[in-house]
Amino acid sequence: MSIYRVSVSSPQVSVLVVEDDPGIATQLVRGLERAGYTADSVAMGAEALRRPPSDVILLDLGLPDVDGMDVCRRLRADSDAAIIVVTARGEEADRVLALDEGADDYLVKPFGLAELLARIRAVLRRGHRTSGGTAAEVLRHGPLNIDLRTRKVTMSGMEVALTPKEFAILECLAADPGRLISRQEIVERAWDEHWYGPTKVLDVHLAALRRKLGDPALIETVYGHGFRLADRSAMADQSDSAD
């Protein structure tokens, strides 16, 4: 079992990756280094439990010395790190158990490095603490602010009253702005991963959400694929210039 401690471009953020396949481990290290991360390795899952707290933990379930689910449970008990399970186990029962044991996300192999990096960025935006001790509890996207702790949303400084489902949908989209998120993924996050009803229910809530935010173009529809928050990189500059 190989474990890598990775620091993103900000030295305050650390990621611990657990991977037992040497080929995958090598590819991950190289890919992470190209993406601006640093990496080192240890051999056993038990060593991950002895390591200083990390901001994000990428955890393979197939550990040679300790059951991966047990590692997940013990890590969750000892820290508030974001835990992303990275495994070849794609069964629903494994997903449910891992999430129940404290995992924040679940990624099934094979996967692309770009998706993995996006998942890391997303869990960091959801409010997990960094090793510097500060929490990223507010998601910002142009004039849109989402306070995850108080569950308050403001648009251009004005508070927007949302239903719990509307808030969950917006949080899902804002966790990784610009990423195309499928209709099914949004439904699973906002409702339940066991939701078997029509996903058309999402359209009703999206229409209300767009109306309340006052900017219908903020949430883009990519027909046949899903939804994403529009690129609003210029919005903050426009707002600043207006001030």
Backbone as JSON, one array per atom type, in Angstrom:
{
  "sequence": "MSIYRVSVSSPQVSVLVVEDDPGIATQLVRGLERAGYTADSVAMGAEALRRPPSDVILLDLGLPDVDGMDVCRRLRADSDAAIIVVTARGEEADRVLALDEGADDYLVKPFGLAELLARIRAVLRRGHRTSGGTAAEVLRHGPLNIDLRTRKVTMSGMEVALTPKEFAILECLAADPGRLISRQEIVERAWDEHWYGPTKVLDVHLAALRRKLGDPALIETVYGHGFRLADRSAMADQSDSAD",
  "N": [[0.84, -1.18, 0.0], [0.73, 2.07, -0.98], [1.26, 5.39, 0.1], [0.64, 8.82, -0.27], [1.59, 12.05, 0.5], [0.37, 15.11, -0.33], [0.85, 18.42, -1.35], [-0.99, 21.2, -2.36], [-0.79, 24.12, -4.52], [-1.1, 26.06, -2.59], [0.56, 26.11, 0.46], [-0.79, 25.5, 2.75], [-2.63, 23.55, 2.38], [-3.1, 20.07, 2.46], [-2.94, 16.78, 1.1], [-3.67, 13.41, 1.49], [-2.95, 10.44, -0.06], [-3.96, 7.15, -0.67], [-2.89, 4.17, -2.07], [-2.7, 0.95, -3.45], [-1.74, -0.22, -5.73], [1.17, -0.37, -7.54], [1.57, 0.62, -10.17], [-0.59, 2.37, -10.62], [-0.07, 4.05, -8.52], [2.36, 5.24, -9.28], [1.53, 6.64, -11.59], [-0.31, 8.4, -10.44], [1.33, 9.93, -8.75], [3.03, 11.19, -10.62], [1.12, 12.58, -12.16], [-0.04, 14.25, -10.22], [2.16, 15.75, -9.48], [2.64, 17.11, -11.87], [0.43, 18.67, -11.81], [1.04, 20.47, -9.92], [1.29, 19.56, -7.34], [2.99, 18.05, -4.49], [4.51, 14.91, -3.62], [4.9, 12.06, -1.52], [5.61, 8.72, -0.24], [4.34, 5.96, 1.73], [4.19, 2.59, 2.98], [2.06, 1.13, 4.27], [-1.38, 0.91, 5.37], [-1.77, 1.37, 8.07], [0.13, 3.24, 8.64], [-0.95, 5.53, 7.62], [-2.81, 6.16, 9.53], [-1.18, 6.98, 11.53], [-0.08, 9.27, 10.65], [0.29, 12.89, 10.66], [-2.59, 15.1, 10.79], [-4.38, 15.55, 7.71], [-5.68, 17.67, 5.09], [-7.24, 16.65, 3.03], [-8.07, 13.31, 2.31], [-7.35, 10.69, 0.22], [-8.57, 7.64, -0.2], [-7.97, 4.31, -0.72], [-9.83, 1.29, -0.65], [-8.8, -1.28, -0.61], [-6.72, -2.16, 1.33], [-3.64, -3.67, 2.4], [-3.05, -4.26, 5.04], [-4.86, -3.21, 6.89], [-8.37, -3.06, 7.15], [-10.05, -1.16, 4.73], [-12.47, 0.21, 5.21], [-12.47, 0.31, 7.96], [-10.25, 1.93, 8.37], [-11.24, 4.28, 7.25], [-13.33, 4.88, 9.04], [-11.88, 5.25, 11.43], [-10.21, 7.36, 10.75], [-12.11, 9.36, 10.32], [-13.09, 9.61, 12.9], [-10.95, 10.73, 14.19], [-10.27, 13.09, 12.9], [-11.26, 16.05, 10.99], [-10.86, 15.9, 8.33], [-11.44, 15.95, 4.78], [-12.65, 13.1, 3.24], [-12.09, 11.12, 0.5], [-13.09, 8.29, -1.01], [-11.29, 6.15, -3.05], [-11.51, 3.71, -5.25], [-11.76, 0.37, -6.68], [-14.1, -0.86, -6.19], [-17.33, -0.87, -7.08], [-19.9, -1.34, -6.23], [-23.18, -0.62, -5.02], [-23.67, -1.11, -2.3], [-21.11, -0.91, -1.16], [-20.56, 1.77, -1.61], [-22.55, 3.02, -0.06], [-21.87, 2.08, 2.51], [-19.28, 3.15, 2.84], [-19.82, 5.91, 2.8], [-21.46, 6.06, 5.02], [-19.59, 5.45, 6.94], [-18.14, 7.72, 7.07], [-16.96, 8.86, 4.81], [-16.63, 11.5, 2.41], [-16.9, 11.61, -0.3], [-16.96, 9.47, -3.23], [-15.14, 7.69, -5.47], [-14.92, 5.76, -8.32], [-12.63, 3.48, -9.72], [-11.76, 2.81, -13.15], [-10.54, 6.21, -13.37], [-10.25, 9.62, -14.44], [-7.49, 11.89, -14.13], [-8.16, 14.58, -14.13], [-10.8, 14.58, -13.23], [-10.43, 13.6, -10.65], [-8.89, 15.67, -9.48], [-10.78, 17.68, -9.62], [-12.7, 16.69, -7.87], [-11.28, 16.86, -5.48], [-10.96, 19.65, -5.25], [-13.64, 20.28, -4.99], [-14.5, 19.07, -2.52], [-12.96, 20.52, -0.76], [-14.08, 23.0, -1.04], [-16.45, 22.63, 0.25], [-16.27, 23.16, 2.89], [-14.42, 21.99, 4.62], [-11.77, 21.92, 7.05], [-8.54, 23.41, 6.71], [-5.02, 22.67, 7.18], [-4.04, 24.94, 8.23], [-5.97, 25.79, 9.93], [-8.2, 27.26, 9.27], [-11.52, 27.49, 8.0], [-13.07, 26.73, 4.94], [-15.85, 27.95, 4.54], [-17.56, 29.42, 3.05], [-18.86, 29.6, -0.14], [-17.99, 31.24, -3.06], [-18.97, 32.92, -5.98], [-18.61, 35.08, -8.31], [-21.05, 37.52, -7.82], [-22.42, 35.87, -6.15], [-22.81, 34.4, -3.01], [-22.44, 31.7, -0.8], [-23.1, 30.6, 2.29], [-22.06, 27.96, 4.01], [-22.2, 27.15, 6.63], [-24.2, 28.65, 7.98], [-26.12, 28.35, 6.1], [-27.02, 30.37, 4.48], [-27.76, 32.37, 1.65], [-26.56, 34.85, -0.51], [-27.03, 37.3, -3.04], [-25.37, 39.58, -4.84], [-25.13, 40.94, -2.44], [-27.67, 40.86, -1.37], [-29.9, 38.98, 0.57], [-31.06, 35.72, -0.27], [-33.86, 33.77, -0.08], [-34.05, 30.36, 0.17], [-35.4, 27.1, -0.43], [-34.74, 23.97, 1.31], [-34.09, 21.98, -0.67], [-33.52, 23.56, -2.92], [-31.29, 24.92, -1.95], [-29.51, 22.76, -1.63], [-29.18, 21.96, -4.29], [-27.99, 24.25, -5.4], [-25.65, 24.36, -3.87], [-24.39, 22.03, -4.73], [-23.82, 22.69, -7.41], [-22.22, 24.96, -7.06], [-20.04, 24.01, -5.71], [-18.08, 23.24, -7.44], [-17.55, 25.3, -9.65], [-18.33, 25.74, -13.08], [-17.86, 23.11, -13.77], [-19.41, 20.52, -15.55], [-22.3, 19.05, -14.45], [-24.09, 16.15, -14.11], [-27.61, 15.52, -14.54], [-28.51, 13.34, -13.02], [-26.55, 13.14, -11.0], [-26.93, 15.52, -9.57], [-29.53, 15.13, -8.62], [-29.12, 12.88, -6.98], [-27.51, 13.97, -5.01], [-29.03, 16.07, -3.96], [-31.46, 14.94, -3.31], [-31.58, 11.87, -2.8], [-29.4, 9.1, -2.99], [-30.72, 6.85, -3.59], [-32.9, 7.6, -5.0], [-35.59, 7.0, -7.08], [-37.45, 8.18, -8.63], [-38.76, 10.3, -11.32], [-36.3, 12.33, -12.91], [-37.12, 14.74, -13.77], [-38.23, 16.24, -11.81], [-36.27, 17.85, -10.92], [-36.18, 20.01, -12.69], [-38.25, 21.72, -11.96], [-37.4, 22.76, -9.51], [-35.0, 23.97, -10.3], [-35.95, 25.99, -11.98], [-37.29, 27.62, -10.13], [-35.11, 28.29, -8.54], [-33.44, 29.73, -10.32], [-35.12, 31.91, -10.77], [-35.29, 33.07, -8.21], [-32.63, 33.78, -7.75], [-32.34, 35.75, -9.58], [-30.9, 35.88, -11.88], [-31.14, 34.26, -14.55], [-29.3, 33.2, -16.37], [-27.16, 32.4, -14.89], [-27.14, 29.74, -14.09], [-26.37, 27.33, -16.23], [-27.8, 25.34, -18.81], [-26.87, 22.38, -20.29], [-27.91, 20.78, -22.82], [-29.02, 17.46, -22.77], [-26.9, 16.64, -21.25], [-26.41, 17.97, -18.71], [-25.99, 20.35, -16.04], [-24.42, 23.49, -15.13], [-22.61, 26.02, -13.3], [-22.4, 29.17, -14.76], [-19.59, 30.75, -16.39], [-18.42, 33.21, -14.56], [-16.31, 34.94, -14.25], [-15.79, 37.52, -14.86], [-17.69, 38.88, -13.52], [-17.28, 39.7, -10.86], [-15.33, 41.65, -11.25], [-16.79, 43.5, -12.72], [-18.67, 44.19, -10.82], [-17.03, 45.36, -8.88], [-16.04, 47.55, -10.32], [-18.34, 48.94, -10.64], [-18.82, 49.77, -8.09]],
  "CA": [[0.0, 0.0, 0.0], [1.52, 3.29, -1.08], [0.54, 6.56, 0.58], [1.31, 10.03, -0.73], [1.17, 13.32, 1.06], [0.43, 16.04, -1.44], [0.5, 19.81, -1.05], [-1.33, 21.97, -3.54], [0.01, 25.31, -4.65], [-1.11, 26.68, -1.27], [1.21, 25.18, 1.37], [-1.67, 25.21, 3.87], [-3.51, 22.44, 2.03], [-2.41, 18.8, 2.29], [-3.77, 15.66, 0.66], [-3.06, 12.1, 1.73], [-3.49, 9.5, -1.03], [-3.63, 5.76, -0.34], [-3.05, 3.38, -3.3], [-1.9, -0.26, -3.31], [-1.23, -0.67, -7.03], [2.35, 0.45, -7.85], [1.41, 1.31, -11.45], [-1.49, 3.5, -10.4], [0.62, 4.97, -7.62], [3.32, 6.01, -10.06], [0.8, 7.56, -12.43], [-0.87, 9.44, -9.6], [2.4, 10.83, -8.31], [3.45, 12.02, -11.75], [0.03, 13.49, -12.51], [-0.18, 15.25, -9.17], [3.31, 16.66, -9.58], [2.41, 17.98, -13.02], [-0.64, 19.6, -11.44], [1.55, 21.39, -8.91], [1.31, 18.94, -6.03], [4.17, 17.28, -4.14], [4.06, 13.6, -3.16], [5.81, 11.04, -1.02], [4.85, 7.49, -0.06], [4.63, 4.95, 2.76], [3.74, 1.32, 2.46], [0.94, 0.47, 4.91], [-2.5, 1.73, 5.79], [-1.6, 1.76, 9.46], [0.94, 4.45, 8.67], [-1.84, 6.66, 7.37], [-3.45, 6.49, 10.8], [-0.18, 7.6, 12.4], [0.36, 10.53, 10.06], [-0.38, 14.12, 11.1], [-3.85, 15.33, 10.06], [-4.34, 16.13, 6.37], [-6.92, 18.36, 4.72], [-7.99, 15.73, 2.19], [-7.51, 11.96, 2.29], [-7.82, 9.83, -0.85], [-8.43, 6.35, 0.48], [-8.32, 3.05, -1.39], [-10.39, 0.35, 0.33], [-8.09, -2.55, -0.62], [-5.46, -2.05, 2.05], [-3.11, -5.0, 2.71], [-2.84, -4.51, 6.47], [-6.01, -2.76, 7.66], [-9.56, -2.93, 6.32], [-10.22, 0.22, 4.31], [-13.62, 0.8, 5.88], [-12.05, 0.59, 9.32], [-9.39, 3.1, 8.28], [-12.12, 5.42, 7.02], [-14.02, 5.17, 10.29], [-10.94, 5.76, 12.43], [-9.78, 8.69, 10.31], [-13.19, 10.29, 10.57], [-13.19, 9.83, 14.34], [-9.79, 11.48, 14.68], [-10.04, 14.36, 12.2], [-12.35, 16.54, 10.15], [-10.38, 15.92, 6.95], [-12.34, 15.45, 3.75], [-12.22, 11.76, 2.83], [-12.6, 10.65, -0.78], [-12.74, 6.9, -1.26], [-10.86, 5.91, -4.43], [-11.48, 2.24, -5.21], [-12.34, -0.36, -7.8], [-15.39, -1.39, -5.75], [-18.37, 0.01, -7.56], [-21.21, -1.77, -5.79], [-23.91, 0.36, -4.23], [-23.49, -1.4, -0.87], [-19.82, -0.36, -0.75], [-20.7, 3.23, -1.59], [-23.35, 3.39, 1.1], [-21.11, 1.8, 3.73], [-18.18, 4.12, 2.95], [-20.4, 7.2, 3.17], [-21.91, 5.93, 6.41], [-18.41, 5.42, 7.81], [-17.56, 9.06, 7.17], [-16.41, 9.38, 3.56], [-17.34, 12.64, 1.84], [-17.12, 11.36, -1.72], [-16.62, 8.08, -3.6], [-14.72, 7.69, -6.86], [-14.65, 4.38, -8.75], [-11.62, 3.29, -10.76], [-10.77, 3.81, -13.52], [-11.0, 7.59, -13.39], [-9.28, 10.55, -15.0], [-6.85, 12.77, -13.16], [-8.9, 15.84, -14.08], [-11.95, 14.4, -12.34], [-9.93, 13.48, -9.29], [-8.53, 17.01, -9.02], [-12.03, 18.42, -9.45], [-13.32, 16.19, -6.64], [-10.52, 17.44, -4.37], [-11.35, 21.05, -5.14], [-15.03, 20.36, -4.55], [-14.64, 18.79, -1.09], [-12.36, 21.63, -0.03], [-15.03, 24.12, -1.06], [-17.63, 22.32, 1.06], [-16.15, 23.67, 4.25], [-13.48, 21.26, 5.48], [-10.68, 22.75, 7.55], [-7.18, 23.21, 6.21], [-4.07, 22.52, 8.27], [-3.83, 26.26, 8.81], [-6.96, 26.0, 10.96], [-9.31, 28.06, 8.8], [-12.5, 26.7, 7.28], [-13.64, 27.31, 3.73], [-17.26, 27.74, 4.79], [-18.35, 30.24, 2.14], [-18.59, 29.43, -1.56], [-18.19, 32.51, -3.75], [-18.94, 32.84, -7.44], [-19.07, 36.4, -8.71], [-21.85, 38.16, -6.76], [-23.12, 34.84, -5.39], [-22.15, 33.89, -1.82], [-23.19, 30.63, -0.14], [-22.52, 30.31, 3.59], [-22.41, 26.57, 4.29], [-22.47, 26.96, 8.06], [-25.51, 29.22, 8.31], [-27.01, 28.02, 5.0], [-27.56, 31.6, 3.92], [-27.31, 32.69, 0.29], [-26.75, 36.24, -0.91], [-26.74, 37.63, -4.44], [-25.05, 41.02, -4.86], [-25.34, 41.47, -1.1], [-29.06, 40.7, -0.95], [-30.16, 37.61, 0.96], [-32.02, 34.98, -1.09], [-34.47, 32.7, 0.7], [-34.15, 29.14, -0.61], [-35.85, 25.88, 0.23], [-33.61, 23.04, 1.5], [-33.73, 21.34, -1.93], [-32.88, 24.58, -3.76], [-29.96, 25.15, -1.39], [-28.68, 21.6, -1.94], [-28.86, 22.01, -5.72], [-27.04, 25.33, -5.61], [-24.38, 23.96, -3.26], [-23.79, 21.04, -5.63], [-23.29, 23.38, -8.58], [-21.21, 25.93, -6.67], [-18.86, 23.34, -5.15], [-17.06, 23.18, -8.5], [-18.11, 26.13, -10.73], [-17.85, 25.47, -14.43], [-17.9, 21.67, -14.08], [-20.7, 20.03, -16.0], [-22.79, 18.07, -13.5], [-25.23, 15.46, -14.71], [-28.9, 15.59, -13.88], [-28.57, 12.27, -12.03], [-25.68, 13.46, -9.86], [-27.58, 16.56, -8.77], [-30.67, 14.51, -7.93], [-28.62, 12.0, -5.92], [-26.97, 14.78, -3.92], [-30.07, 16.92, -3.37], [-32.53, 14.1, -2.8], [-31.05, 10.67, -2.18], [-28.79, 8.27, -4.03], [-31.68, 5.79, -3.9], [-34.08, 8.2, -5.64], [-35.96, 6.28, -8.28], [-38.48, 8.92, -9.34], [-38.29, 11.0, -12.52], [-35.39, 13.44, -12.63], [-37.76, 15.97, -14.21], [-38.53, 17.03, -10.63], [-35.19, 18.82, -10.8], [-36.46, 21.19, -13.5], [-39.12, 22.63, -11.2], [-36.59, 23.44, -8.51], [-34.05, 24.83, -11.0], [-36.68, 27.17, -12.45], [-37.5, 28.47, -8.96], [-33.8, 28.76, -8.11], [-33.03, 30.78, -11.25], [-35.98, 33.07, -10.54], [-34.93, 33.69, -6.94], [-31.29, 34.38, -7.87], [-32.47, 36.95, -10.4], [-29.99, 35.81, -13.04], [-31.4, 32.94, -15.14], [-28.15, 32.7, -17.11], [-26.11, 31.94, -13.99], [-27.14, 28.28, -14.16], [-26.45, 26.95, -17.64], [-28.27, 24.01, -19.17], [-26.2, 21.76, -21.43], [-28.96, 19.82, -23.14], [-28.6, 16.07, -22.91], [-25.74, 16.35, -20.42], [-26.56, 18.39, -17.33], [-26.02, 21.77, -15.71], [-23.21, 24.03, -14.52], [-22.61, 27.46, -13.08], [-21.76, 29.85, -15.88], [-18.33, 31.43, -16.12], [-18.71, 34.58, -14.13], [-15.04, 35.5, -13.81], [-15.78, 38.97, -15.05], [-18.77, 39.5, -12.76], [-16.75, 40.4, -9.7], [-14.66, 42.86, -11.72], [-17.82, 44.45, -13.08], [-19.26, 44.67, -9.59], [-16.06, 46.26, -8.26], [-15.96, 48.78, -11.09], [-19.57, 49.68, -10.4], [-18.67, 50.4, -6.8]],
  "C": [[0.88, 1.24, 0.0], [0.68, 4.48, -0.67], [1.34, 7.79, 0.21], [0.74, 11.24, -0.02], [1.41, 14.37, -0.01], [0.06, 17.43, -0.97], [0.17, 20.52, -2.34], [-0.52, 23.23, -3.53], [0.01, 26.14, -3.38], [-0.51, 25.71, -0.27], [0.33, 24.82, 2.55], [-2.56, 24.0, 3.61], [-2.69, 21.17, 1.82], [-3.41, 17.73, 1.91], [-3.0, 14.37, 0.9], [-3.73, 11.09, 0.82], [-3.02, 8.09, -0.69], [-3.91, 4.9, -1.58], [-2.14, 2.17, -3.25], [-1.34, -0.78, -4.62], [-0.04, 0.22, -7.42], [2.22, 1.22, -9.16], [0.52, 2.53, -11.31], [-0.81, 4.53, -9.52], [1.6, 5.86, -8.39], [2.62, 7.04, -10.94], [0.21, 8.71, -11.62], [0.19, 10.45, -9.17], [2.82, 11.76, -9.44], [2.38, 13.04, -12.12], [-0.14, 14.6, -11.49], [0.97, 16.25, -9.2], [3.15, 17.62, -10.75], [1.35, 19.03, -12.71], [-0.21, 20.56, -10.34], [1.55, 20.85, -7.5], [2.7, 18.33, -5.77], [3.69, 15.96, -3.53], [5.2, 12.79, -2.57], [4.97, 9.81, -0.67], [5.28, 6.73, 1.18], [3.89, 3.69, 2.36], [2.42, 0.8, 3.03], [-0.16, 1.44, 5.33], [-2.38, 2.2, 7.22], [-0.78, 3.04, 9.59], [0.1, 5.68, 8.41], [-2.51, 7.12, 8.66], [-2.48, 7.18, 11.76], [0.27, 8.96, 11.89], [-0.35, 11.73, 10.69], [-1.62, 14.36, 10.25], [-3.6, 15.97, 8.7], [-5.67, 16.8, 6.1], [-7.83, 17.45, 3.91], [-7.29, 14.38, 2.21], [-8.16, 11.19, 1.14], [-7.54, 8.39, -0.43], [-8.91, 5.2, -0.39], [-8.83, 2.07, -0.32], [-9.6, -0.94, 0.43], [-6.75, -2.48, 0.05], [-4.95, -3.43, 2.45], [-3.02, -5.31, 4.2], [-4.04, -4.14, 7.33], [-7.19, -2.65, 6.71], [-9.81, -1.46, 6.02], [-11.38, 0.92, 4.98], [-13.27, 1.16, 7.32], [-11.14, 1.82, 9.36], [-10.24, 4.36, 8.12], [-12.8, 5.84, 8.31], [-13.09, 5.79, 11.33], [-10.41, 7.14, 12.05], [-10.86, 9.73, 10.59], [-13.33, 10.61, 12.05], [-12.1, 10.75, 14.85], [-9.6, 12.83, 14.02], [-11.27, 14.77, 11.42], [-11.89, 16.67, 8.7], [-11.48, 15.45, 6.0], [-11.8, 14.11, 3.26], [-12.9, 11.4, 1.52], [-12.14, 9.21, -0.96], [-12.44, 6.73, -2.74], [-10.63, 4.41, -4.55], [-12.06, 1.64, -6.48], [-13.71, -0.93, -7.44], [-16.51, -0.43, -6.15], [-19.77, -0.36, -7.12], [-21.87, -0.72, -4.9], [-23.71, 0.15, -2.73], [-22.18, -0.83, -0.36], [-19.88, 1.15, -0.66], [-21.42, 3.68, -0.32], [-22.56, 3.21, 2.39], [-20.0, 2.83, 3.92], [-18.7, 5.49, 3.37], [-20.89, 7.18, 4.61], [-20.74, 5.94, 7.38], [-17.68, 6.76, 7.86], [-16.95, 9.62, 5.91], [-17.27, 10.53, 3.04], [-17.65, 12.46, 0.36], [-16.59, 9.97, -2.05], [-16.35, 8.07, -5.1], [-14.29, 6.29, -7.26], [-13.6, 4.37, -9.86], [-12.23, 2.53, -11.94], [-11.38, 5.21, -13.56], [-9.9, 8.45, -14.01], [-8.71, 11.46, -13.92], [-7.62, 14.08, -13.02], [-10.1, 15.72, -13.16], [-11.51, 14.3, -10.89], [-9.59, 14.85, -8.71], [-9.78, 17.85, -8.77], [-12.73, 17.99, -8.16], [-12.61, 16.77, -5.41], [-10.91, 18.89, -4.17], [-12.76, 21.17, -4.56], [-15.16, 20.11, -3.04], [-14.01, 19.89, -0.25], [-13.31, 22.81, 0.04], [-16.23, 23.88, -0.15], [-17.46, 22.68, 2.52], [-15.22, 22.9, 5.16], [-12.32, 22.15, 5.86], [-9.37, 22.41, 6.85], [-6.25, 23.1, 7.41], [-3.73, 23.85, 8.91], [-4.9, 26.61, 9.82], [-8.14, 26.83, 10.52], [-10.24, 27.19, 7.99], [-13.02, 27.44, 6.07], [-15.14, 27.09, 3.77], [-18.15, 28.56, 3.87], [-17.9, 29.98, 0.71], [-18.92, 30.74, -2.25], [-18.06, 32.32, -5.25], [-19.51, 34.15, -7.98], [-19.85, 37.03, -7.56], [-22.58, 37.17, -5.86], [-22.25, 34.36, -4.22], [-23.04, 32.85, -1.15], [-22.47, 30.29, 1.15], [-22.98, 28.91, 4.0], [-22.75, 26.33, 5.75], [-23.87, 27.46, 8.43], [-26.56, 28.9, 7.27], [-27.75, 29.25, 4.47], [-26.94, 31.87, 2.55], [-27.57, 34.17, 0.03], [-26.35, 36.4, -2.37], [-26.59, 39.14, -4.51], [-25.39, 41.66, -3.52], [-26.74, 41.32, -0.56], [-29.31, 39.23, -0.62], [-31.27, 36.99, 0.11], [-32.55, 33.82, -0.27], [-34.69, 31.48, -0.19], [-34.73, 28.02, 0.22], [-34.65, 24.96, 0.43], [-33.17, 22.37, 0.2], [-33.03, 22.33, -2.85], [-31.47, 24.86, -3.27], [-29.03, 24.0, -1.75], [-28.27, 21.58, -3.41], [-27.8, 23.07, -5.98], [-25.68, 24.99, -5.04], [-23.64, 22.96, -4.16], [-23.13, 21.71, -6.83], [-22.11, 24.29, -8.21], [-19.96, 25.3, -6.09], [-17.73, 23.26, -6.17], [-17.57, 23.96, -9.7], [-17.48, 25.8, -12.08], [-17.87, 24.0, -14.79], [-19.31, 21.28, -14.48], [-21.13, 18.88, -15.09], [-24.06, 17.45, -14.06], [-26.49, 15.65, -13.87], [-28.98, 14.56, -12.74], [-27.74, 12.58, -10.8], [-26.32, 14.51, -8.96], [-28.73, 15.96, -7.97], [-30.19, 13.65, -6.77], [-28.1, 12.8, -4.73], [-28.06, 15.56, -3.2], [-31.21, 16.11, -2.76], [-31.91, 12.91, -2.05], [-30.48, 9.8, -3.29], [-29.68, 7.09, -4.4], [-32.95, 6.33, -4.55], [-34.37, 7.49, -6.96], [-37.06, 6.98, -9.07], [-37.91, 9.61, -10.57], [-37.4, 12.17, -12.17], [-35.96, 14.77, -13.12], [-38.14, 16.85, -13.02], [-37.47, 18.11, -10.43], [-35.5, 20.11, -11.54], [-37.3, 22.21, -12.75], [-38.29, 23.44, -10.2], [-35.56, 24.36, -9.17], [-34.73, 26.1, -11.49], [-36.9, 28.14, -11.3], [-36.18, 29.08, -8.49], [-33.31, 29.89, -9.01], [-33.82, 32.06, -11.01], [-35.56, 33.81, -9.28], [-33.56, 34.37, -7.01], [-31.31, 35.63, -8.73], [-31.54, 37.0, -11.59], [-30.15, 34.43, -13.67], [-30.2, 32.34, -15.85], [-27.04, 32.18, -16.21], [-25.99, 30.42, -13.99], [-27.39, 27.87, -15.61], [-26.98, 25.53, -17.79], [-27.5, 23.53, -20.39], [-27.08, 20.57, -21.82], [-28.4, 18.43, -23.41], [-27.46, 15.68, -22.01], [-25.93, 16.76, -18.96], [-26.54, 19.9, -17.18], [-24.67, 22.19, -15.13], [-23.41, 25.5, -14.24], [-21.83, 28.12, -14.2], [-20.47, 30.51, -15.43], [-18.64, 32.87, -15.79], [-17.43, 35.26, -13.64], [-15.01, 37.01, -13.92], [-16.8, 39.67, -14.16], [-18.26, 40.28, -11.57], [-16.07, 41.69, -10.11], [-15.68, 43.93, -12.07], [-18.45, 45.05, -11.84], [-18.34, 45.66, -8.9], [-16.0, 47.59, -8.97], [-17.19, 49.64, -10.87], [-19.51, 50.4, -9.06], [-17.76, 51.62, -6.9]]
}
